[in-house]
């Protein structure tokens, strides 16, 4: 009973120090999948989040295929697959070491749309299908303060679906609003 009381008191103390506020981020992702059929590609991502305390927040993300945005075409001219877009929702656990450096951990869910193109030499054509992959996601990163309310971020995230592991390395800029 004493431990429960101590836990409640600590939770209230942390909530009392809350610096609630919204933030947004824009970044570039390098996506890699463990499947030989999936090609690596660049994704442009956007994040909206809300810090509920100094230590915990919630965020949603959307990423789109960067190559197709520039060239208005898929980067495939042969059989294979690549990620078109993804959505994700994370719990973000931040450890505010100082005003300049804030490491964080991410736990949540991610879903991805993958285009699969199959080309047939004898038939002389290609067909394109879409697959959806989703699952538990996790990762971590560090925010480096540039100026008040503006941070440079770098992070890695991972999720698996049907024995395919998706790994992402991201860089971007985060701003508080």
Tab-separated table of C-alpha atoms in Angstrom:
chain	number	residue	atom	x	y	z
A	1	UNK	CA	0.000	0.000	0.000
A	2	UNK	CA	2.874	2.355	0.791
A	3	UNK	CA	4.363	1.735	-2.676
A	4	UNK	CA	1.055	2.550	-4.354
A	5	UNK	CA	0.796	5.802	-2.382
A	6	UNK	CA	4.378	6.710	-3.252
A	7	UNK	CA	3.687	5.983	-6.953
A	8	UNK	CA	0.578	8.200	-6.934
A	9	UNK	CA	2.485	11.033	-5.212
A	10	UNK	CA	5.342	10.815	-7.727
A	11	UNK	CA	2.894	10.790	-10.653
A	12	UNK	CA	1.127	13.887	-9.330
A	13	UNK	CA	4.445	15.645	-8.751
A	14	UNK	CA	5.526	14.925	-12.330
A	15	UNK	CA	2.161	16.105	-13.675
A	16	UNK	CA	2.475	19.268	-11.626
A	17	UNK	CA	5.687	20.128	-13.464
A	18	UNK	CA	3.964	19.704	-16.808
A	19	UNK	CA	4.948	22.018	-19.596
A	20	UNK	CA	2.060	21.032	-21.828
A	21	UNK	CA	2.253	22.260	-25.363
A	22	UNK	CA	2.051	21.340	-28.987
A	23	UNK	CA	4.872	20.772	-31.405
A	24	UNK	CA	5.354	19.912	-35.023
A	25	UNK	CA	8.232	18.427	-36.984
A	26	UNK	CA	9.258	18.055	-40.591
A	27	UNK	CA	11.894	15.545	-41.593
A	28	UNK	CA	13.426	13.204	-44.109
A	29	UNK	CA	13.419	9.421	-43.554
A	30	UNK	CA	15.680	6.788	-45.042
A	31	UNK	CA	13.579	3.591	-45.100
A	32	UNK	CA	15.135	0.130	-45.215
A	33	UNK	CA	13.292	-3.199	-45.092
A	34	UNK	CA	14.707	-6.641	-44.375
A	35	UNK	CA	12.982	-8.135	-47.449
A	36	UNK	CA	14.998	-8.510	-50.663
A	37	UNK	CA	11.912	-7.435	-52.655
A	38	UNK	CA	11.562	-4.069	-50.904
A	39	UNK	CA	13.744	-1.265	-52.226
A	40	UNK	CA	15.177	1.363	-49.866
A	41	UNK	CA	13.681	4.803	-50.376
A	42	UNK	CA	13.407	8.324	-48.997
A	43	UNK	CA	10.256	9.490	-47.240
A	44	UNK	CA	9.195	13.027	-46.350
A	45	UNK	CA	7.519	13.027	-42.932
A	46	UNK	CA	5.427	15.349	-40.824
A	47	UNK	CA	4.707	15.034	-37.106
A	48	UNK	CA	2.169	16.667	-34.823
A	49	UNK	CA	2.462	16.081	-31.109
A	50	UNK	CA	1.350	17.253	-27.709
A	51	UNK	CA	3.561	17.161	-24.602
A	52	UNK	CA	1.340	16.301	-21.656
A	53	UNK	CA	4.215	16.599	-19.137
A	54	UNK	CA	7.947	17.252	-19.320
A	55	UNK	CA	8.400	13.497	-19.631
A	56	UNK	CA	5.462	12.187	-21.695
A	57	UNK	CA	3.608	13.138	-24.851
A	58	UNK	CA	1.589	11.768	-27.747
A	59	UNK	CA	2.331	12.234	-31.432
A	60	UNK	CA	1.023	11.271	-34.846
A	61	UNK	CA	3.062	10.991	-38.028
A	62	UNK	CA	2.511	10.829	-41.749
A	63	UNK	CA	5.197	9.971	-44.300
A	64	UNK	CA	5.073	9.945	-48.097
A	65	UNK	CA	7.469	8.639	-50.750
A	66	UNK	CA	9.870	11.499	-51.498
A	67	UNK	CA	11.095	10.183	-54.870
A	68	UNK	CA	7.588	10.020	-56.349
A	69	UNK	CA	6.849	13.572	-55.192
A	70	UNK	CA	9.791	14.928	-57.201
A	71	UNK	CA	9.625	12.784	-60.328
A	72	UNK	CA	5.895	11.908	-60.359
A	73	UNK	CA	6.803	8.311	-61.064
A	74	UNK	CA	7.689	5.195	-59.115
A	75	UNK	CA	11.413	4.447	-58.767
A	76	UNK	CA	10.830	0.965	-60.204
A	77	UNK	CA	11.323	-0.139	-63.769
A	78	UNK	CA	11.424	-3.824	-62.877
A	79	UNK	CA	9.854	-6.219	-60.386
A	80	UNK	CA	10.056	-5.195	-56.756
A	81	UNK	CA	8.357	-3.186	-54.055
A	82	UNK	CA	8.737	0.102	-52.200
A	83	UNK	CA	6.905	1.974	-49.470
A	84	UNK	CA	4.399	4.588	-50.714
A	85	UNK	CA	3.324	6.088	-47.391
A	86	UNK	CA	2.999	5.419	-43.678
A	87	UNK	CA	1.043	6.602	-40.655
A	88	UNK	CA	2.147	6.171	-37.056
A	89	UNK	CA	1.052	6.993	-33.539
A	90	UNK	CA	3.540	7.076	-30.674
A	91	UNK	CA	3.834	7.613	-26.957
A	92	UNK	CA	6.937	9.758	-26.559
A	93	UNK	CA	8.937	9.465	-23.335
A	94	UNK	CA	11.419	12.339	-22.998
A	95	UNK	CA	14.346	12.657	-20.598
A	96	UNK	CA	15.048	16.415	-20.414
A	97	UNK	CA	18.760	16.290	-19.515
A	98	UNK	CA	19.267	19.986	-20.204
A	99	UNK	CA	17.826	22.831	-22.245
A	100	UNK	CA	20.109	21.827	-25.122
A	101	UNK	CA	19.731	18.019	-25.329
A	102	UNK	CA	16.562	15.928	-24.948
A	103	UNK	CA	16.798	12.181	-25.639
A	104	UNK	CA	13.503	10.331	-26.072
A	105	UNK	CA	12.002	6.875	-26.577
A	106	UNK	CA	9.012	6.043	-28.791
A	107	UNK	CA	6.449	3.254	-28.335
A	108	UNK	CA	3.383	2.882	-30.523
A	109	UNK	CA	1.958	1.597	-33.795
A	110	UNK	CA	2.890	2.101	-37.450
A	111	UNK	CA	1.112	1.171	-40.672
A	112	UNK	CA	2.627	1.303	-44.153
A	113	UNK	CA	1.323	1.103	-47.708
A	114	UNK	CA	3.688	-0.791	-50.011
A	115	UNK	CA	3.498	-0.897	-53.833
A	116	UNK	CA	4.459	-4.222	-55.358
A	117	UNK	CA	5.276	-4.325	-59.063
A	118	UNK	CA	5.563	-7.630	-60.903
A	119	UNK	CA	6.942	-7.555	-64.453
A	120	UNK	CA	6.670	-10.534	-66.763
A	121	UNK	CA	9.249	-11.009	-69.529
A	122	UNK	CA	7.132	-13.352	-71.650
A	123	UNK	CA	3.915	-11.348	-71.348
A	124	UNK	CA	5.726	-8.051	-71.853
A	125	UNK	CA	3.916	-6.169	-69.135
A	126	UNK	CA	3.814	-5.274	-65.490
A	127	UNK	CA	1.111	-5.266	-62.843
A	128	UNK	CA	1.081	-3.216	-59.677
A	129	UNK	CA	-0.549	-4.210	-56.382
A	130	UNK	CA	-0.659	-2.564	-52.968
A	131	UNK	CA	-0.016	-4.242	-49.626
A	132	UNK	CA	-0.573	-2.932	-46.128
A	133	UNK	CA	1.866	-3.666	-43.319
A	134	UNK	CA	1.243	-2.640	-39.701
A	135	UNK	CA	2.412	-3.479	-36.246
A	136	UNK	CA	3.957	-2.481	-32.945
A	137	UNK	CA	6.619	0.187	-33.446
A	138	UNK	CA	9.413	1.490	-31.266
A	139	UNK	CA	12.415	3.746	-31.540
A	140	UNK	CA	14.331	6.595	-30.035
A	141	UNK	CA	16.106	9.797	-30.812
A	142	UNK	CA	17.616	13.016	-29.586
A	143	UNK	CA	16.473	16.638	-29.935
A	144	UNK	CA	19.310	19.176	-30.090
A	145	UNK	CA	18.266	22.748	-29.291
A	146	UNK	CA	19.056	25.298	-32.008
A	147	UNK	CA	17.210	28.175	-30.333
A	148	UNK	CA	14.289	28.508	-27.955
A	149	UNK	CA	11.486	26.208	-29.166
A	150	UNK	CA	13.420	24.947	-32.221
A	151	UNK	CA	15.258	21.617	-32.231
A	152	UNK	CA	17.242	19.553	-34.708
A	153	UNK	CA	16.175	15.916	-34.320
A	154	UNK	CA	17.708	12.610	-35.275
A	155	UNK	CA	16.038	9.263	-34.594
A	156	UNK	CA	15.610	5.622	-35.530
A	157	UNK	CA	12.351	3.640	-35.563
A	158	UNK	CA	11.493	-0.005	-36.196
A	159	UNK	CA	8.402	-2.091	-36.828
A	160	UNK	CA	7.711	-5.611	-38.086
A	161	UNK	CA	4.915	-7.239	-40.046
A	162	UNK	CA	4.858	-10.780	-41.477
A	163	UNK	CA	8.567	-11.294	-40.771
A	164	UNK	CA	9.505	-8.105	-42.667
A	165	UNK	CA	11.340	-5.597	-40.484
A	166	UNK	CA	11.125	-1.903	-41.428
A	167	UNK	CA	13.974	0.307	-40.169
A	168	UNK	CA	13.990	4.074	-40.479
A	169	UNK	CA	16.696	6.661	-39.881
A	170	UNK	CA	15.337	10.229	-39.717
A	171	UNK	CA	16.653	13.763	-39.488
A	172	UNK	CA	14.501	16.837	-39.196
A	173	UNK	CA	13.520	20.012	-37.398
A	174	UNK	CA	11.016	20.240	-34.536
A	175	UNK	CA	9.288	23.452	-33.463
A	176	UNK	CA	7.036	24.182	-30.508
A	177	UNK	CA	3.798	26.130	-30.948
